[in-house]
Tab-separated table of C-alpha atoms in Angstrom:
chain	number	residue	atom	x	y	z
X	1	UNK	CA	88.741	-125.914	79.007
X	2	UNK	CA	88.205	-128.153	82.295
X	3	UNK	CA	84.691	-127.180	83.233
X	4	UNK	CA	82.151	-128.262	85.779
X	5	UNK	CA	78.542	-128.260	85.379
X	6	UNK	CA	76.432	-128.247	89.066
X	7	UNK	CA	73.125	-130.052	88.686
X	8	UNK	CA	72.012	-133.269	88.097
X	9	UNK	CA	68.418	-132.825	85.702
X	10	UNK	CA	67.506	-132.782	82.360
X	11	UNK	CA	68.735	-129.172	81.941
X	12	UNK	CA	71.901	-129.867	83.166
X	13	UNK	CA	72.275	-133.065	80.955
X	14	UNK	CA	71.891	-131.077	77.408
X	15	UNK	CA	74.309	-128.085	78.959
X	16	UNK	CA	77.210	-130.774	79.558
X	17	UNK	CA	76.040	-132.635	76.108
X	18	UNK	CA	76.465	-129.082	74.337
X	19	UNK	CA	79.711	-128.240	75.675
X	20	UNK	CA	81.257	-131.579	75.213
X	21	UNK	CA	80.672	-131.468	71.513
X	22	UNK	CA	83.889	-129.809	71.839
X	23	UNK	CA	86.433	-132.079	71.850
X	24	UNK	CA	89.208	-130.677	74.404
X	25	UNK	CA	86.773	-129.939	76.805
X	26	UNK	CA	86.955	-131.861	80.417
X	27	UNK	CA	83.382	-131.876	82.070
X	28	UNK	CA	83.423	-132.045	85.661
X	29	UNK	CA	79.825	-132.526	87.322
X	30	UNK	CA	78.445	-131.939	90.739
X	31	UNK	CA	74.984	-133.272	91.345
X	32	UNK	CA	72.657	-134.637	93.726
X	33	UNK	CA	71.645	-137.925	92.435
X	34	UNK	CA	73.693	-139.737	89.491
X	35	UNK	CA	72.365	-138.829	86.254
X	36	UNK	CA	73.814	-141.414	84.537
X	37	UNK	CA	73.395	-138.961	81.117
X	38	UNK	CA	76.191	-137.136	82.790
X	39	UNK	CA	77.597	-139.406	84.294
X	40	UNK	CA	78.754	-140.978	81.430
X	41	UNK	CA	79.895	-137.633	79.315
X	42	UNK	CA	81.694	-136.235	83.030
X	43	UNK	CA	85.493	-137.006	83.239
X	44	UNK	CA	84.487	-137.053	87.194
X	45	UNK	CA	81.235	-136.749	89.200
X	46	UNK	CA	81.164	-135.828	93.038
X	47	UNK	CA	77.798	-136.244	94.360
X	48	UNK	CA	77.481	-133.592	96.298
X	49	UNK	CA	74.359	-131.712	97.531
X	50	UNK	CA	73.884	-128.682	94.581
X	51	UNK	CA	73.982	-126.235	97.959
X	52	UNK	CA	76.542	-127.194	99.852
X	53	UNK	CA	79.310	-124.824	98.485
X	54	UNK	CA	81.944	-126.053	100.680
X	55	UNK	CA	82.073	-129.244	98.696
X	56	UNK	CA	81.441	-127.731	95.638
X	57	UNK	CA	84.303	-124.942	95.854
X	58	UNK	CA	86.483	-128.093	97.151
X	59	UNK	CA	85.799	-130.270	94.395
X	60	UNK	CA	86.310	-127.542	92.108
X	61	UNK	CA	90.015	-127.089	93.838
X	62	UNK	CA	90.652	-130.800	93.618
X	63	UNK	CA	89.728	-131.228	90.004
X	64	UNK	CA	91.826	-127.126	88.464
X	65	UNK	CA	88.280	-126.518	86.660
X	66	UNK	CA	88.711	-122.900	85.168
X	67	UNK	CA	85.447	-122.483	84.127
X	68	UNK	CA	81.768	-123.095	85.965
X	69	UNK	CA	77.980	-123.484	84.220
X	70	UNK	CA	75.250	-123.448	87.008
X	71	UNK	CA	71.928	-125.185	86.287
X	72	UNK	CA	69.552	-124.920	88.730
X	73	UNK	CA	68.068	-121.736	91.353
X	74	UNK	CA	68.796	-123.486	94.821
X	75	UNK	CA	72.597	-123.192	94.146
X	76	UNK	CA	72.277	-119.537	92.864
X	77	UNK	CA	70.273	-118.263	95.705
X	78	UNK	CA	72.919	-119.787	97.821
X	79	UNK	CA	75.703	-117.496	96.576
X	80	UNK	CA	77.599	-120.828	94.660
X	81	UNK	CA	79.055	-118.090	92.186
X	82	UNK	CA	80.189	-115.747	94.830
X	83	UNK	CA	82.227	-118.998	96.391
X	84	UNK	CA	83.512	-120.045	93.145
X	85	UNK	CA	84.433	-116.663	91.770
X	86	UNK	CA	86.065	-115.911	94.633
X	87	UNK	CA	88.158	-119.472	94.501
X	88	UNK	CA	89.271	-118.424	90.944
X	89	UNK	CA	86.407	-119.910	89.101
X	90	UNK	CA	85.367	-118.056	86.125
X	91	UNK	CA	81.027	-119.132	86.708
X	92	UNK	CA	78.105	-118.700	83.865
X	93	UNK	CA	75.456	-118.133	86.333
X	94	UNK	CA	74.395	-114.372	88.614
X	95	UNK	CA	75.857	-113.568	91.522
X	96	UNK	CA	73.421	-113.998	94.858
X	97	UNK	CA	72.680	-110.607	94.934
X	98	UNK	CA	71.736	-110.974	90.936
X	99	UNK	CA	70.095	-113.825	91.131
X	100	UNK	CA	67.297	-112.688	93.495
X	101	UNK	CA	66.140	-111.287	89.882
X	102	UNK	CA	64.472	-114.908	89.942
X	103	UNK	CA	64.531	-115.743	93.696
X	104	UNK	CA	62.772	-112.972	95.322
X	105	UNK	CA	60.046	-111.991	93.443
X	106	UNK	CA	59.378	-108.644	95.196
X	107	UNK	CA	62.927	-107.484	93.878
X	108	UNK	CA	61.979	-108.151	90.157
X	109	UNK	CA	59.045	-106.440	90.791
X	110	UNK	CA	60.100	-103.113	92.630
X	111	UNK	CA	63.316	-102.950	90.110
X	112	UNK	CA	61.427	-102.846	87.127
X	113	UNK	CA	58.957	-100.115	88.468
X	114	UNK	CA	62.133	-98.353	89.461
X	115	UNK	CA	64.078	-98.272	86.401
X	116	UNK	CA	60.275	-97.669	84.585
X	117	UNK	CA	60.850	-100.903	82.236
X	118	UNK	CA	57.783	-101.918	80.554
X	119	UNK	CA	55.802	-104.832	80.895
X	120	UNK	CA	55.517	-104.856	84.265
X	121	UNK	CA	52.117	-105.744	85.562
X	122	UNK	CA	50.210	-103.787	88.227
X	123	UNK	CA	50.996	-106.002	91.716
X	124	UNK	CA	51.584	-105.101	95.510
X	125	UNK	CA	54.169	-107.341	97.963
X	126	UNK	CA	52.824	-108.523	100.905
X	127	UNK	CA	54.728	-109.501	104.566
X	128	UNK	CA	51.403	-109.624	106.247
X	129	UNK	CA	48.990	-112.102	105.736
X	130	UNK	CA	45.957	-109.888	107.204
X	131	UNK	CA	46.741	-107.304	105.043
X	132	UNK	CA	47.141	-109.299	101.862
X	133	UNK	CA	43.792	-111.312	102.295
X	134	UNK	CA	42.405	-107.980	102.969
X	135	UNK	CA	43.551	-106.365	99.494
X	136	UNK	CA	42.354	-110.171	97.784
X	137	UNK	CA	38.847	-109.635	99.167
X	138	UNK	CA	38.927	-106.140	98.285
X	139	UNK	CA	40.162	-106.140	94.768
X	140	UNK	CA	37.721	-106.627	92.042
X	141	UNK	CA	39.101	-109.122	89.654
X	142	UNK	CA	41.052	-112.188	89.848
X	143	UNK	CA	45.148	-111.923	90.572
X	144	UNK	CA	48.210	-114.176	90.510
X	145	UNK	CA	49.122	-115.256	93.744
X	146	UNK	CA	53.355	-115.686	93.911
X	147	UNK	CA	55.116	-116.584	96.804
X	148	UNK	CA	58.225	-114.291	97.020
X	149	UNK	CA	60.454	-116.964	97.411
X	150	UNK	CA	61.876	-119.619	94.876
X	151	UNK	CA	59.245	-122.451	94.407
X	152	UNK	CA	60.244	-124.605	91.666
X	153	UNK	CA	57.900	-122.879	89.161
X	154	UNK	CA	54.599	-124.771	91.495
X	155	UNK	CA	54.045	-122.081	93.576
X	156	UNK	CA	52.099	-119.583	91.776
X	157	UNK	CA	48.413	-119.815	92.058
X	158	UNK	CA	45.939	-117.974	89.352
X	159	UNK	CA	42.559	-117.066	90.560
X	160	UNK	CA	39.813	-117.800	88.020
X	161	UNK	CA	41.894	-120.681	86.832
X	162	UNK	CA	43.225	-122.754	90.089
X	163	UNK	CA	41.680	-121.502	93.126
X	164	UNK	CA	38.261	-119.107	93.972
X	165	UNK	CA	38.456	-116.394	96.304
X	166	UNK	CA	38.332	-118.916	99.454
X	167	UNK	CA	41.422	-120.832	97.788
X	168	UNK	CA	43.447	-117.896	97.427
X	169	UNK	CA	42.912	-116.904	101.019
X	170	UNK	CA	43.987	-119.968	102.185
X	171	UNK	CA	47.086	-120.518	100.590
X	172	UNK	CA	48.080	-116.916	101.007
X	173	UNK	CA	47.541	-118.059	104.960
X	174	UNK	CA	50.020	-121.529	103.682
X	175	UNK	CA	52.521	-119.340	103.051
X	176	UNK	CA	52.620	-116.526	105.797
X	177	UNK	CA	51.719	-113.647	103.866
X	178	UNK	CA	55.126	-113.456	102.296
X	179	UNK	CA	53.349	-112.501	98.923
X	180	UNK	CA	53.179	-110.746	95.465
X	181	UNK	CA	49.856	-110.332	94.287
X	182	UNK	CA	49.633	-109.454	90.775
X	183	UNK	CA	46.940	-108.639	87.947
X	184	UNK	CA	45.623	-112.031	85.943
X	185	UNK	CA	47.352	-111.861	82.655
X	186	UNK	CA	45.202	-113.069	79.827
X	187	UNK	CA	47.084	-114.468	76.358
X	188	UNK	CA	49.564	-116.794	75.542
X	189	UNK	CA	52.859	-117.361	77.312
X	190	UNK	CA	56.592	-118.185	75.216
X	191	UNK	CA	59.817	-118.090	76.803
X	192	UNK	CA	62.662	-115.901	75.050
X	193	UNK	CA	66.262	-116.950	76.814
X	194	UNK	CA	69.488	-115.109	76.708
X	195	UNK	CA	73.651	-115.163	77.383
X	196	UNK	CA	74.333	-112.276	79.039
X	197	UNK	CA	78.046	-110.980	80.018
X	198	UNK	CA	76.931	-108.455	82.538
X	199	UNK	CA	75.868	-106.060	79.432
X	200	UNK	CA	75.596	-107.343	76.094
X	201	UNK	CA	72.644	-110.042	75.564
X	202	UNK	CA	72.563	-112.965	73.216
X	203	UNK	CA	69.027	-114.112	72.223
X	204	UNK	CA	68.339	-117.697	71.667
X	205	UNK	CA	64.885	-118.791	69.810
X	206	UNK	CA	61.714	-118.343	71.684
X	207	UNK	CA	59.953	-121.729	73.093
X	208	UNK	CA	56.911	-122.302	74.389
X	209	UNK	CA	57.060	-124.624	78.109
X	210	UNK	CA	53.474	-126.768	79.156
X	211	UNK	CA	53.446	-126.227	82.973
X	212	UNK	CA	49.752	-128.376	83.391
X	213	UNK	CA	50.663	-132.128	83.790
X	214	UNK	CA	47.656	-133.632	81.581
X	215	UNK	CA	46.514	-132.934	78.492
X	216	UNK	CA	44.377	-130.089	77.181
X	217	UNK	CA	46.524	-127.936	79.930
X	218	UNK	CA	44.703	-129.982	82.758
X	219	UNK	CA	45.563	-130.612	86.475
X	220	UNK	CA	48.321	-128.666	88.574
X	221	UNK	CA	51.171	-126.935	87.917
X	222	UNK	CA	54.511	-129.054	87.064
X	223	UNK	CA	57.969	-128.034	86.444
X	224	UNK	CA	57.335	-128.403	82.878
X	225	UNK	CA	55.654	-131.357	80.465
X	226	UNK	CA	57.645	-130.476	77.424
X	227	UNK	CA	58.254	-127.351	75.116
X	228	UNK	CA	58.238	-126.825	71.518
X	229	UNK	CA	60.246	-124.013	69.115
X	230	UNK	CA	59.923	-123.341	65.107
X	231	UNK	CA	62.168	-123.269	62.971
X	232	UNK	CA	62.373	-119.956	62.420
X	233	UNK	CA	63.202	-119.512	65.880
X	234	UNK	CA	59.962	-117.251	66.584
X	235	UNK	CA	56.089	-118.524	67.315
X	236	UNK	CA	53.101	-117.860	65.377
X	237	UNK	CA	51.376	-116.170	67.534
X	238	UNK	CA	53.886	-113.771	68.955
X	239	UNK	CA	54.638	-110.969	66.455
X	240	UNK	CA	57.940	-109.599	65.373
X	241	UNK	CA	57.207	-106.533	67.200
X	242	UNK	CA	56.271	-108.215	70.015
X	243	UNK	CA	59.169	-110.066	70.318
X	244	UNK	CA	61.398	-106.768	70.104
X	245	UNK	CA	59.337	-105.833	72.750
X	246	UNK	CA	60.370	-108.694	74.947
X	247	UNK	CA	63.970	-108.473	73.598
X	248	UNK	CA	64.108	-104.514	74.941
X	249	UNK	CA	62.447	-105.278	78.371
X	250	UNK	CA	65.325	-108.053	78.804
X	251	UNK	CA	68.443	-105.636	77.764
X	252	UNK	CA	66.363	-102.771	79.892
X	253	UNK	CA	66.435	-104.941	83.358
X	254	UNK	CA	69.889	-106.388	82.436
X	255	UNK	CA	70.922	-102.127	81.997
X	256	UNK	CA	69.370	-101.651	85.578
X	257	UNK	CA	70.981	-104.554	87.318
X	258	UNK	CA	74.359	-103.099	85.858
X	259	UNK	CA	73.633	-99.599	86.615
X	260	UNK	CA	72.795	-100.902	90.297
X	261	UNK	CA	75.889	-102.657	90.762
X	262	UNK	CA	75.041	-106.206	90.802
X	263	UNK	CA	75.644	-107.098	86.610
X	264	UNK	CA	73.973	-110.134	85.562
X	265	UNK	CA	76.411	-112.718	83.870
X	266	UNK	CA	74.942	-116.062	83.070
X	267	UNK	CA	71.515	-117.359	80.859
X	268	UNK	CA	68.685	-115.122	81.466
X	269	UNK	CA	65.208	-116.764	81.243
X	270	UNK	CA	62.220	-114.192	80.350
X	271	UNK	CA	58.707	-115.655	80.921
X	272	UNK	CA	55.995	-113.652	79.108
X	273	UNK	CA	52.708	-113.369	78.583
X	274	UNK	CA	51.481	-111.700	74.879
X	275	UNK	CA	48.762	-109.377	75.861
X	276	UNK	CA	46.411	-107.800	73.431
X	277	UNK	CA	48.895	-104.737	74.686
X	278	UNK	CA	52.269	-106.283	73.562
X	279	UNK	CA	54.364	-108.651	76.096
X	280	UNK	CA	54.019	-108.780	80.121
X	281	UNK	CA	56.653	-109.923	82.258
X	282	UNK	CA	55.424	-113.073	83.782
X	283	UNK	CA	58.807	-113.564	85.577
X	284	UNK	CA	62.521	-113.577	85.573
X	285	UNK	CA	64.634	-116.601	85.691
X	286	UNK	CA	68.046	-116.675	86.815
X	287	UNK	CA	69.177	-120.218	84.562
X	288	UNK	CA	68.023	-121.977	81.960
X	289	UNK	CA	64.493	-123.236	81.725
X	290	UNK	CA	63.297	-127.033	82.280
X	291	UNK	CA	62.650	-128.379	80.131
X	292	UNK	CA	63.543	-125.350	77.138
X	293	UNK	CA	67.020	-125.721	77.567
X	294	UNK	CA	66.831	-129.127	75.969
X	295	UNK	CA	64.999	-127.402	72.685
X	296	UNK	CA	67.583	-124.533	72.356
X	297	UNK	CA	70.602	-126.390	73.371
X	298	UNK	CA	69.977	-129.314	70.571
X	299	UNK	CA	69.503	-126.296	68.233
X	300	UNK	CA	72.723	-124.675	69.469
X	301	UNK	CA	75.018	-124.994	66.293
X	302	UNK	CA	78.210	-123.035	67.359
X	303	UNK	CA	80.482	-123.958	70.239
X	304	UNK	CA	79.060	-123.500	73.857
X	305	UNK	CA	82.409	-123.087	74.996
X	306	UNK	CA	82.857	-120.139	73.132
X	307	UNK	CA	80.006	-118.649	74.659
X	308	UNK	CA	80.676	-119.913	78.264
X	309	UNK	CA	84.289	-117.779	77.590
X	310	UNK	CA	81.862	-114.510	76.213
X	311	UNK	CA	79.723	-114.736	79.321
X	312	UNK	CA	82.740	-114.875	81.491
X	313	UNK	CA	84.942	-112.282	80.007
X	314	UNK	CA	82.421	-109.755	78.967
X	315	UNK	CA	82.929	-110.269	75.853
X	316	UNK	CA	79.916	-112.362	74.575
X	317	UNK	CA	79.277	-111.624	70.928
X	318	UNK	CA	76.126	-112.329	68.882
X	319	UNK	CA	78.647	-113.088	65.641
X	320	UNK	CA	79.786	-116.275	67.833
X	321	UNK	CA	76.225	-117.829	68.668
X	322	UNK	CA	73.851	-119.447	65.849
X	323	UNK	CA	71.342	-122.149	66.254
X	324	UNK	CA	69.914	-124.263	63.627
X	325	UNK	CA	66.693	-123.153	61.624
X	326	UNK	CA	65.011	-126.289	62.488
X	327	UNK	CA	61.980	-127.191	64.826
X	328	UNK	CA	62.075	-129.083	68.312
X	329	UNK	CA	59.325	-130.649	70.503
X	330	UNK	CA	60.387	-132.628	74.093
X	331	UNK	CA	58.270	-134.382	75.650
X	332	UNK	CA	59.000	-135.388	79.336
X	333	UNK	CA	57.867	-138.802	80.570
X	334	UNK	CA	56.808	-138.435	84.632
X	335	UNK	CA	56.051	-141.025	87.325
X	336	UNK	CA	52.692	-142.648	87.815
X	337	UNK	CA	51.211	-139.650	90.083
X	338	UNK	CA	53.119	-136.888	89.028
X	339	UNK	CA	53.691	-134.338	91.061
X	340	UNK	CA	51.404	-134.534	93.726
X	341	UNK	CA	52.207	-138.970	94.445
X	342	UNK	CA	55.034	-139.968	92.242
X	343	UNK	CA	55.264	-143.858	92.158
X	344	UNK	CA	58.842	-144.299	92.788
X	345	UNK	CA	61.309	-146.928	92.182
X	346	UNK	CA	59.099	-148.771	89.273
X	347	UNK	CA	61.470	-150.097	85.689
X	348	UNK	CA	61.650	-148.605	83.018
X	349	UNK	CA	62.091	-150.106	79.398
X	350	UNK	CA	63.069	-147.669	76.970
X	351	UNK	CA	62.266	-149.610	73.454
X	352	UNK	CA	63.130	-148.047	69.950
X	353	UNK	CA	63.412	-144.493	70.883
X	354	UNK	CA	64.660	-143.917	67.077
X	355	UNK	CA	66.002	-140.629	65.979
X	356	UNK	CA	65.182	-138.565	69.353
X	357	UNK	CA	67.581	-137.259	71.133
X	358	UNK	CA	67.015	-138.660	74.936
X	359	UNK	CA	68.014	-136.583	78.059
X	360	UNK	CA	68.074	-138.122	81.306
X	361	UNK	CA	66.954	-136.256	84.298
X	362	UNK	CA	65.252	-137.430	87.738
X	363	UNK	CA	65.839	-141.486	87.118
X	364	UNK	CA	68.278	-143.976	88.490
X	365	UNK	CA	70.160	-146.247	86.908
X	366	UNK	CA	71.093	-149.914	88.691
X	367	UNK	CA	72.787	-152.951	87.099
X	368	UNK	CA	71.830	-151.273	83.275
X	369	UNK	CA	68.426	-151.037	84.091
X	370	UNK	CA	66.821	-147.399	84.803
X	371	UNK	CA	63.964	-147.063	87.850
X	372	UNK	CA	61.522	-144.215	88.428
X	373	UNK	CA	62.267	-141.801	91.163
X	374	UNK	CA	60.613	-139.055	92.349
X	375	UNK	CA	60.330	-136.287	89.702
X	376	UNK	CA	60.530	-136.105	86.089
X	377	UNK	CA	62.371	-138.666	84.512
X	378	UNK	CA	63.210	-138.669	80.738
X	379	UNK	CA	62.906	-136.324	78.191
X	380	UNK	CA	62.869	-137.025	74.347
X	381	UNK	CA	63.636	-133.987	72.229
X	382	UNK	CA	62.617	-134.699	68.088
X	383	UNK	CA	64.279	-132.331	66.036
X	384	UNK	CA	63.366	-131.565	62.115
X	385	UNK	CA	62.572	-129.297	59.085
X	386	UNK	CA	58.633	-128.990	60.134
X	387	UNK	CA	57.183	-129.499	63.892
X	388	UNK	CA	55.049	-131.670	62.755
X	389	UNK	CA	57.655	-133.979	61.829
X	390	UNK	CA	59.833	-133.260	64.958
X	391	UNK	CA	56.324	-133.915	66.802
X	392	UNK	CA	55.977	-137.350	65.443
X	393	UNK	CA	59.758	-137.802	66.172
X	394	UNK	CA	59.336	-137.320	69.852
X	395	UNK	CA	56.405	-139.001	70.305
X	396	UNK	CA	57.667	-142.410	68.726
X	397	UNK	CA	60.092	-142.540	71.134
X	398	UNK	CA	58.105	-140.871	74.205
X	399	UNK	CA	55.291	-143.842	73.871
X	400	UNK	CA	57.991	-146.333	73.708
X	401	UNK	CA	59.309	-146.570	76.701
X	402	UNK	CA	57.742	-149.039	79.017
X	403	UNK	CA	57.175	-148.772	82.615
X	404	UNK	CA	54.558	-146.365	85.307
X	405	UNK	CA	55.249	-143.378	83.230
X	406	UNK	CA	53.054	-141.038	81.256
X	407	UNK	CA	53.551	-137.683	78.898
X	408	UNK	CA	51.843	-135.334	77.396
X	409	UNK	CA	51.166	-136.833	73.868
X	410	UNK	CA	49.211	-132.958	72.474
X	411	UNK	CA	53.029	-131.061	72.980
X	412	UNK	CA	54.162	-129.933	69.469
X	413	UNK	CA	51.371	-130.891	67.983
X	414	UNK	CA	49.080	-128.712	65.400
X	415	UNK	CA	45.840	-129.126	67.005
X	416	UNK	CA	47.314	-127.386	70.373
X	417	UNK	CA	49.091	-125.051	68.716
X	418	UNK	CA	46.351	-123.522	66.137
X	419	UNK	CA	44.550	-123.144	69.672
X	420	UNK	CA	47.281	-120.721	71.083
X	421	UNK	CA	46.948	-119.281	67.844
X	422	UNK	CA	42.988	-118.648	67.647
X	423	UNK	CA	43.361	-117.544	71.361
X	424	UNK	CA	45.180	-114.881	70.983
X	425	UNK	CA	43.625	-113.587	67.922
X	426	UNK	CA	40.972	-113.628	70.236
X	427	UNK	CA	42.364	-111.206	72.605
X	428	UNK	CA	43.168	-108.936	69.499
């Protein structure tokens, strides 16, 4: 299989390290910036900008790939599968018109309420900004404020948590009024991520992500700090029922999207929120997440080749995808001033990183040595037969690496997760 991977982050570094642990596949990349992860597993890299399809659909002419595995939203909302598909490119990744499951937020919303699948919250879209400050100064209660439009999971604003009523007016004013407001969901959030062919879905073990960039989930919203799974592949505060719950909700919106001609094919990402009243949709992704893809893919034990041919051919089967009953914690290292004043261009020294497994993501690399840029820049992923142990794995090699980087030292470990758990018995 000759296959190309478009992206250039941390995500897209374990997808290319997954499918070239087979050995007669030919990984083509298209990114951005130079991982140099990538770079060195890629039998040729154009860097291209992840949008422009013209250059993307050309490369993929120039190099005979049969086969295409799309990282990240900008490309998707773009139509790069539509291109691709229509070049002969067999692509694990939505359609446009699929996509906007993830991209427009309204959509995910108004199809869900359509089809009546569960766990959607109460909300109302917005196009107006009068009348959605209006309804926030109305409504009693606090709401999530979501910007219809993709926003590199740091758009959403919670009231009660972030911003106060005058906040909330004000960014709804920052961003025109193009708006979902939804009920504040109170519990504890976990991930559950799928293969999907267009009808048949594929779970992969649930993960919980750490949006807050300090510790204690303090200060804004990142892309994601790190992310933890178990090793039996579930969490101990979401409940077996509550995960079929989540499971049925996914296969129930991938059932609409076929039934209204647009079938997803590709990884479906399911954020949730565990209620005291089962799981809440907290939103749709159209990819894999950043950083959970890093946890699932190291756990991946069968061949992601075989699964990138399932997705493509519609014939994806659950016999054909296994992951290892082990647990994973990654912990991202971030600039000095992450996100809001990233110190860019300091070294880094990465030390005795030991047995993690390292991904590379926003970094550069020049003359052997690796420099800051500006987003998230390493992630080390420990993998084990307890978390604890995977925990102290990816630590060791997350506080080794010298340079104006921190991380979050609490992901993985037990004192922040027996919190989740007392929270949501809590809620009970």
């Amino acid at each position: 299989m000759k296959i190309l991977v478009v992206g250039g982050g941390g995500r897209e570094h374990a997808i290319a390290s997954a499918l070239s642990r087979n050995s007669e596949t030919e990984i083509y990349s298209v990114m951005a910036r130079k991982n140099p992860g990538i770079a060195r597993i890629a039998k040729k890299v154009s860097l291209t900008k992840e949008t422009d399809l013209a250059r993307i659909v050309a490369f993929a002419g120039e190099t005979g790939v049969t086969h295409a595995f799309i990282g990240p939203e900008a490309p998707l909302e773009a139509g790069v599968v539509d291109r691709l598909s229509a070049a002969g490119v067999a692509c694990v990744g939505p359609t446009k018109a699929a996509a906007r499951i993830e991209t427009d937020k309204a959509f995910c919303r108004d199809l869900m309420t359509h089809h009546h699948v569960s766990g959607n919250p109460a909300y109302r879209v917005f196009h107006d900004t009068a009348e959605a400050i209006a309804f926030v100064q109305d409504h009693n209660g606090d709401l999530a404020i979501k910007p219809i439009g993709l926003t590199g999971g740091k758009g959403v604003r919670i009231m009660g948590e972030q911003v106060g009523l005058a906040g909330a007016i004000d960014y709804i004013r920052q961003i025109n009024g193009e708006v979902v407001l939804e009920e504040r969901l109170k519990g504890e959030e976990f991930t559950l991520q799928a293969f999907v062919d267009g009808f048949h879905i594929v779970p992969m073990p649930l993960v919980q992500d750490h949006k807050r960039a300090f510790e204690g989930d303090t200060g804004p919203n990142t892309g994601g700090m790190g992310s933890y799974t178990m090793p039996d592949h579930m969490l101990p505060f979401v409940s077996r029922k509550d995960y079929t719950a989540a499971l049925s909700i996914m296969a129930s919106v991938i059932a609409a999207m076929a039934k209204d001609g647009y079938p997803y094919k590709g990884v479906l990402y399911g954020q949730f929120m565990n209620t005291s009243e089962g799981p809440k949709v907290i939103e749709f992704n159209a990819r894999f997440g950043d950083p959970e893809a890093m946890n699932v893919l190291t756990l991946l034990s069968s061949d992601l080749c075989d699964a990138v041919i399932g997705i493509t051919e519609g014939s994806l089967s659950a016999s054909k995808v296994t992951f290892e009953h082990a647990a994973t914690v990654c912990k991202y290292l971030v600039p000095e001033g992450y996100p809001a004043a990233p110190k860019v261009g300091r070294p880094l020294n990465l030390g005795k990183t030991g047995d993690a497994i390292l991904y590379y993501a926003n970094v550069e690399e020049r003359d052997g040595r690796l420099f800051t840029l500006t987003s998230r820049t390493l992630a080390f992923v420990g993998k084990a037969d307890t978390l604890a142990t995977a925990e102290r794995i990816a630590e060791q090699a997350a506080s080794a690496v010298q340079g104006s980087v921190h991380h979050r030292r609490d992901i993985g470990t037990q004192a922040l997760l027996d919190r989740r758990i007392a929270h949501m018995k809590e809620l009970q």
